[in-house]
Short mmCIF file of C-alpha atoms in Angstrom, two decimals:
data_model
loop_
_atom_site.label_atom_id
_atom_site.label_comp_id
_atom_site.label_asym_id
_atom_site.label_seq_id
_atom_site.Cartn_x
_atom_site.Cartn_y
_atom_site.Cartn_z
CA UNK A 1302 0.00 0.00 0.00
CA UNK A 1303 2.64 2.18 1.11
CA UNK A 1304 4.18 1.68 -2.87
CA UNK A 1305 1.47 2.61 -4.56
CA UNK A 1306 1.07 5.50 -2.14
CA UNK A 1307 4.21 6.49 -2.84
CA UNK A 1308 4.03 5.95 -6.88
CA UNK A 1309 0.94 7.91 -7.01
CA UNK A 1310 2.84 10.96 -5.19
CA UNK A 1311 5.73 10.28 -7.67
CA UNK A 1312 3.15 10.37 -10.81
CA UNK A 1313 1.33 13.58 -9.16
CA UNK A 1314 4.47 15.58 -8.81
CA UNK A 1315 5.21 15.05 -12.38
CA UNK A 1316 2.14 16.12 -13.79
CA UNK A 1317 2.26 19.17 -12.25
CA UNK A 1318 5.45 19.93 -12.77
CA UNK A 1319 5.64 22.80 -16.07
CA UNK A 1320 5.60 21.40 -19.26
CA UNK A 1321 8.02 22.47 -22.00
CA UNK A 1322 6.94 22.71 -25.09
CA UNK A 1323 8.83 23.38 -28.35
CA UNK A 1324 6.77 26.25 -30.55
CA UNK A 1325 9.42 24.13 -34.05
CA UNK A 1326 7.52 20.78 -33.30
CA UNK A 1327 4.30 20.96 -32.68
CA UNK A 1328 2.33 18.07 -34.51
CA UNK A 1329 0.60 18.85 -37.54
CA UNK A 1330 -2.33 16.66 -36.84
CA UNK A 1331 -3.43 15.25 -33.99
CA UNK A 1332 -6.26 12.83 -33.77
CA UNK A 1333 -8.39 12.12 -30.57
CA UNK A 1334 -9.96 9.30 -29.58
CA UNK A 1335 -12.42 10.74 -26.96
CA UNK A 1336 -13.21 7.56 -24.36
CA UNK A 1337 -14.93 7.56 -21.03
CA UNK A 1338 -17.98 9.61 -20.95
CA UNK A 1339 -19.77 7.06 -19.35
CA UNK A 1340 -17.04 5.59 -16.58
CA UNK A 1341 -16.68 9.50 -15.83
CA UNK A 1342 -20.23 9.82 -14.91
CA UNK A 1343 -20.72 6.01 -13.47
CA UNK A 1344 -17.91 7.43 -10.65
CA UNK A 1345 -19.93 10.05 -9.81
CA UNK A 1346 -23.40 8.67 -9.35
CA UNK A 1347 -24.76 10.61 -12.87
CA UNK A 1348 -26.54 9.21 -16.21
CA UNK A 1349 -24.50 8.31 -18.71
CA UNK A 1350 -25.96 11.67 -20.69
CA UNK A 1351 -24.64 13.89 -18.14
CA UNK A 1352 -21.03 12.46 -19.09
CA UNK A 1353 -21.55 13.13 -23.09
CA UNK A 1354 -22.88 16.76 -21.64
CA UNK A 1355 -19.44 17.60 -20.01
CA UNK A 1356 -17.61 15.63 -22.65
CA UNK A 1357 -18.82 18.34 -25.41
CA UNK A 1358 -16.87 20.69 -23.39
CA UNK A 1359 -13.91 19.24 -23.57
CA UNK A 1360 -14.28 19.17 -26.86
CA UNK A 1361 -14.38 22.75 -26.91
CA UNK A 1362 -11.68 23.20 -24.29
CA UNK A 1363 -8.99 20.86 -26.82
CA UNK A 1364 -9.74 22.50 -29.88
CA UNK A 1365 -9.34 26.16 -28.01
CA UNK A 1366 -6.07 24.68 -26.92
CA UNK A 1367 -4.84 22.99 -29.79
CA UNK A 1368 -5.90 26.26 -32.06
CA UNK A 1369 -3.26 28.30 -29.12
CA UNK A 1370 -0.71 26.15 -29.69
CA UNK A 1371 -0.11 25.85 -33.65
CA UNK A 1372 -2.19 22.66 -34.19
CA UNK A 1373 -3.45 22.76 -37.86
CA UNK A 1374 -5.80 19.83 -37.94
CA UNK A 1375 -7.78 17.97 -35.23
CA UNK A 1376 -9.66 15.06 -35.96
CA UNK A 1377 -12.08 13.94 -33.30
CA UNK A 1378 -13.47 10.26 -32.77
CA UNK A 1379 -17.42 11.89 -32.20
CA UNK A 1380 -19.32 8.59 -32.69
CA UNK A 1381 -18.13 5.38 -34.56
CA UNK A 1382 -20.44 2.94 -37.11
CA UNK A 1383 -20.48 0.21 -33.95
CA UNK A 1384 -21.64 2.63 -31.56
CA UNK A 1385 -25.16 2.37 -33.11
CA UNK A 1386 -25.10 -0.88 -30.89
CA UNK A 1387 -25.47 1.32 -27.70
CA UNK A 1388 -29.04 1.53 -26.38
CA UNK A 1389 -31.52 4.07 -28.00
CA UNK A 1390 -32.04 6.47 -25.62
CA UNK A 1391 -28.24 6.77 -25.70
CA UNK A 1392 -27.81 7.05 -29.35
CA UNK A 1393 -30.34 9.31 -29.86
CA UNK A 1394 -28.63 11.96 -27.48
CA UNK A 1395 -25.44 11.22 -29.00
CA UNK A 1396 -27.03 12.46 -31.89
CA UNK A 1397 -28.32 15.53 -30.56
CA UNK A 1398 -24.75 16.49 -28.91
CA UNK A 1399 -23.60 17.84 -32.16
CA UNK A 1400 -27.04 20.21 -32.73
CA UNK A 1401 -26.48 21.41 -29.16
CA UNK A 1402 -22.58 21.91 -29.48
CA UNK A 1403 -22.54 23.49 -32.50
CA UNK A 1404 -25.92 25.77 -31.55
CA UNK A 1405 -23.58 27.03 -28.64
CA UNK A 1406 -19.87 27.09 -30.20
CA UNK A 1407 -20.23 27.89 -33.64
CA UNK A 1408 -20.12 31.59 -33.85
CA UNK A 1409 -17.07 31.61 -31.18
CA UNK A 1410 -15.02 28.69 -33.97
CA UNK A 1411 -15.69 31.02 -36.44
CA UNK A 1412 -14.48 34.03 -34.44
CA UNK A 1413 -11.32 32.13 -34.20
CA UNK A 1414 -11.09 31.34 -37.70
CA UNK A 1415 -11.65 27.47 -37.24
CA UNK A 1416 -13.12 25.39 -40.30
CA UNK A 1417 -15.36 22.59 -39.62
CA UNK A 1418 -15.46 19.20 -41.18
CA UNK A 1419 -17.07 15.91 -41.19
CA UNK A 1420 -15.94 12.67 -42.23
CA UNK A 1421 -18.35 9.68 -41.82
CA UNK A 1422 -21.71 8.56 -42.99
CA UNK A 1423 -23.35 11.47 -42.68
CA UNK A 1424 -26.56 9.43 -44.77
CA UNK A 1425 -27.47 7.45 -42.05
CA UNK A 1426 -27.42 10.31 -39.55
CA UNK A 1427 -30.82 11.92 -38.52
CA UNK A 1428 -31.97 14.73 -40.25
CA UNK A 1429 -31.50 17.13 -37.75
CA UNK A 1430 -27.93 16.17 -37.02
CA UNK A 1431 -26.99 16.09 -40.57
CA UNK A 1432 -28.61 19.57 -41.43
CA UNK A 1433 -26.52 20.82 -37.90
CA UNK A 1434 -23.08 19.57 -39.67
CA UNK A 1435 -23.81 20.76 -42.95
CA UNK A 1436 -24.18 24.16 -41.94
CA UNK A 1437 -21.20 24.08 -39.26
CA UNK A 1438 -19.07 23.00 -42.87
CA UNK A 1439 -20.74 25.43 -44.64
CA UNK A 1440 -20.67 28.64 -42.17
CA UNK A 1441 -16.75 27.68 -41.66
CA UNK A 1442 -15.98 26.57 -45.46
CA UNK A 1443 -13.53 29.74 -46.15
CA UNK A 1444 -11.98 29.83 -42.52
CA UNK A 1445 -7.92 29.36 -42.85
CA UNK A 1446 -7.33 28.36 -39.34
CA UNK A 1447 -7.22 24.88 -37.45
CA UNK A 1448 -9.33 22.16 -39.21
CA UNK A 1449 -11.41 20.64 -36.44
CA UNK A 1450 -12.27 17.35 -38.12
CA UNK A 1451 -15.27 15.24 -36.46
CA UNK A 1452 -15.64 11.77 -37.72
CA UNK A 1453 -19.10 10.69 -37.22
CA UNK A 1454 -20.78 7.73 -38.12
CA UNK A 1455 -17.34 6.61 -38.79
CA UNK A 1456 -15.31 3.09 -39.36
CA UNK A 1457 -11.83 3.24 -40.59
CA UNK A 1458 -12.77 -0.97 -42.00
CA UNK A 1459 -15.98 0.25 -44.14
CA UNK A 1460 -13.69 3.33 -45.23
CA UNK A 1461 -11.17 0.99 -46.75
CA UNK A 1462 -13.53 -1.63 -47.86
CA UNK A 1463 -15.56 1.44 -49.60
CA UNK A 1464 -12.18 2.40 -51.14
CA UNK A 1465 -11.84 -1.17 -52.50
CA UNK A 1466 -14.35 -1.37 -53.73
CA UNK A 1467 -14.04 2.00 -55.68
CA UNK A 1468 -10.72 0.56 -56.99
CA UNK A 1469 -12.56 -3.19 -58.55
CA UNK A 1470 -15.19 -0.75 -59.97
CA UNK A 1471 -12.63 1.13 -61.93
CA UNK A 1472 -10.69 -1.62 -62.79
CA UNK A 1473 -13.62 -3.48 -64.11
CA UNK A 1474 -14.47 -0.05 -66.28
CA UNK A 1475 -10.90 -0.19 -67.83
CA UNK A 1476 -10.38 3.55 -66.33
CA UNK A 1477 -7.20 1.81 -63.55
CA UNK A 1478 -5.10 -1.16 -63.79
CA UNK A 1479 -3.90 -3.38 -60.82
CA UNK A 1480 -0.12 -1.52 -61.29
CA UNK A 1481 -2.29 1.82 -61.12
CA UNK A 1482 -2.88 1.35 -57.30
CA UNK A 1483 -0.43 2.94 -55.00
CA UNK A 1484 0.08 4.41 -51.49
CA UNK A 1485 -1.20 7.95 -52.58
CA UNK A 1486 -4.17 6.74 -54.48
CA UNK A 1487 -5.37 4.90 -51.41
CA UNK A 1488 -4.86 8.07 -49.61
CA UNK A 1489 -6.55 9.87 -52.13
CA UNK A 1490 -9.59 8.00 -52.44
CA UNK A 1491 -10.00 7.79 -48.23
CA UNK A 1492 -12.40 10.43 -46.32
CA UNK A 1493 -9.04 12.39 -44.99
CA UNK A 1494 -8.31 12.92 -48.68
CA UNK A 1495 -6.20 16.26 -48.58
CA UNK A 1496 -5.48 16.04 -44.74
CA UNK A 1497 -1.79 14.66 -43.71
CA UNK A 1498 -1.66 11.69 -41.47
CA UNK A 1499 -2.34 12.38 -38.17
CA UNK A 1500 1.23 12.71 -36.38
CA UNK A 1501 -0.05 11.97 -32.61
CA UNK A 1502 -2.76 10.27 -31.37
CA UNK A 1503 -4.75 10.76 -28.33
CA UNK A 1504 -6.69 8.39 -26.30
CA UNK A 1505 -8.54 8.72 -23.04
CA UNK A 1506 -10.10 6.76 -20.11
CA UNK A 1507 -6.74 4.40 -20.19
CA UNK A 1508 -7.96 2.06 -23.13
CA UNK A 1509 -5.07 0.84 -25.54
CA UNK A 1510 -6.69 0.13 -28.82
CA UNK A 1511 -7.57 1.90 -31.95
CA UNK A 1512 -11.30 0.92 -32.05
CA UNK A 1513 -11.50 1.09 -36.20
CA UNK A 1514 -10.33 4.64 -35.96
CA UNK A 1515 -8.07 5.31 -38.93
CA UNK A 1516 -6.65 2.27 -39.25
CA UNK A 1517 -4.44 3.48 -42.69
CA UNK A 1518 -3.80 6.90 -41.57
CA UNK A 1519 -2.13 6.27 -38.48
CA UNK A 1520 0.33 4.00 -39.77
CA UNK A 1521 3.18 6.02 -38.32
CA UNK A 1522 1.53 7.71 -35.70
CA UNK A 1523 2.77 8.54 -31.80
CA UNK A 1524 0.28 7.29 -29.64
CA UNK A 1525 -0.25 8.38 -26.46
CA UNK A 1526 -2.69 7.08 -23.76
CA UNK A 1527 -4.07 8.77 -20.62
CA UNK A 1528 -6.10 7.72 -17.61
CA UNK A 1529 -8.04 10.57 -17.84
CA UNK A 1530 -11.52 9.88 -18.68
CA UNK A 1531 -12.77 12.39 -21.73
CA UNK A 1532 -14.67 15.07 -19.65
CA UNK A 1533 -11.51 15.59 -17.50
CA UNK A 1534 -9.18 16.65 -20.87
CA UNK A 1535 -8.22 19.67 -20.96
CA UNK A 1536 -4.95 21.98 -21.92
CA UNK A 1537 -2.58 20.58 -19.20
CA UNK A 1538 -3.31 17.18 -20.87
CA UNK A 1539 -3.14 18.34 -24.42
CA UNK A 1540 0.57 20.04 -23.41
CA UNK A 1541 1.77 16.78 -22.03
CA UNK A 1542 0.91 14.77 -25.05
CA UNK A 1543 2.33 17.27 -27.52
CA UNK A 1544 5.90 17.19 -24.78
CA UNK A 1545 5.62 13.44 -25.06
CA UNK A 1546 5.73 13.12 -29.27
CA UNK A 1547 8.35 15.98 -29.22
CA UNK A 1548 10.82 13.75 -26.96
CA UNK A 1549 10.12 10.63 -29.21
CA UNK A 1550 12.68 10.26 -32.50
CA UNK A 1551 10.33 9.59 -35.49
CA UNK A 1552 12.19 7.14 -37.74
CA UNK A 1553 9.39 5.76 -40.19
CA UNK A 1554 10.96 2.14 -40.77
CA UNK A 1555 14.37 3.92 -40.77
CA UNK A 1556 17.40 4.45 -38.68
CA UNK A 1557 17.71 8.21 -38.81
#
């Protein structure tokens, strides 16, 4: 007991301990996988609903953050194509969250020069969630600053197996050959066509997996976990991942 005790103190002192951070290596992109809504309210006695409620502002306190410190594109893991298995009360808040986020945050993003996308499904979302995107992407289409990315209704497998099957159908139309298919037409013909690959990722609530979260993209990603649960993010976190991927040597298969 008196160990773990002790190792807690030791892990406390270094969190709040100042973190450095270099303004020549800040990561391009950085892609969040936002986990723990629900444990985060569970601890406290809430409804699971309460948890997406103060996860939404983190949401809005990392994208302030990341739009401070240099980050040019933020993709965020908003709701994936298995999370339709949740139960239907559940879902069909999720599906209000973005209405209600962007009803309250939009006209501050766009003070801040933020542009707004969406990669996902967006067919199979409900009307009034889809009109609440399109017109986030719309209102923010000519904005130059950070791209705050929300995948929604998103898989990374039915992304690549949609990009297959774009590939046969060319093939078979004599418009591609097999030797046609290469590295950058994959990337070309994904949803983050036109974004880079995200350089860190970011997960939360102390889960180690990629949950079909750009599966392709993040071939050469830093990861970086945190205990944290989602609604508990905030800058201090967001500065200690970005010091983490600036101590790490990036060698991509090489021995630079």
């Amino acid at each position: 007991m008196i160990k773990r005790i002790q190792a807690w103190l030791s892990r406390k002192d270094r969190q709040e301990q100042p973190v450095e951070i270099s303004p020549d290596n800040i990561p391009r992109h950085v892609a969040v996988i936002m986990d723990g809504n629900g444990r985060w309210a569970k601890r406290r006695g809430l409804p699971r609903i309460v948890g997406h409620q103060n996860g939404m502002k983190a949401v809005k306190r990392t994208t302030i953050a990341a739009n401070d410190l240099g980050v040019e594109f933020l993709t965020m893991y908003a709701f994936s194509t298995e999370n339709w298995k949740r139960p239907k009360e559940e879902v069909d808040f999720l599906m209000r969250l973005p209405v209600e986020f962007l009803a309250l945050e939009l006209d501050e993003l766009i003070e801040k020069n933020v542009q707004v996308r969406v990669m996902g499904d967006t067919d199979a979302l409900p009307a009034h969630t889809r009109k609440a995107m399109e017109e986030a992407v719309n209102r923010t289409k000519h904005n130059t600053g950070l791209i705050l990315n929300f995948a929604l209704n998103y898989g990374s497998r039915k992304e690549i197996e949609d990009c297959m099957r774009g590939l046969g159908r060319d093939i078979q139309a004599g418009l591609l050959s097999p030797e046609d298919i290469t590295s950058q037409l994959i990337d070309n013909r994904l949803m983050t066509s036109g974004l880079p690959d995200p350089d860190l990722l970011i997960r939360t609530s102390g889960e180690m997996r990629l949950s079909n979260f750009m599966l392709w993209q993040v071939a050469y990603s830093e990861f970086w976990f945190t205990d944290a649960y989602w609604p508990e993010f905030d800058k201090t976190h967001l500065l200690q991942a970005v010091a983490e991927y600036q101590r790490r040597t990036r060698r991509y298969g090489g021995l630079k």
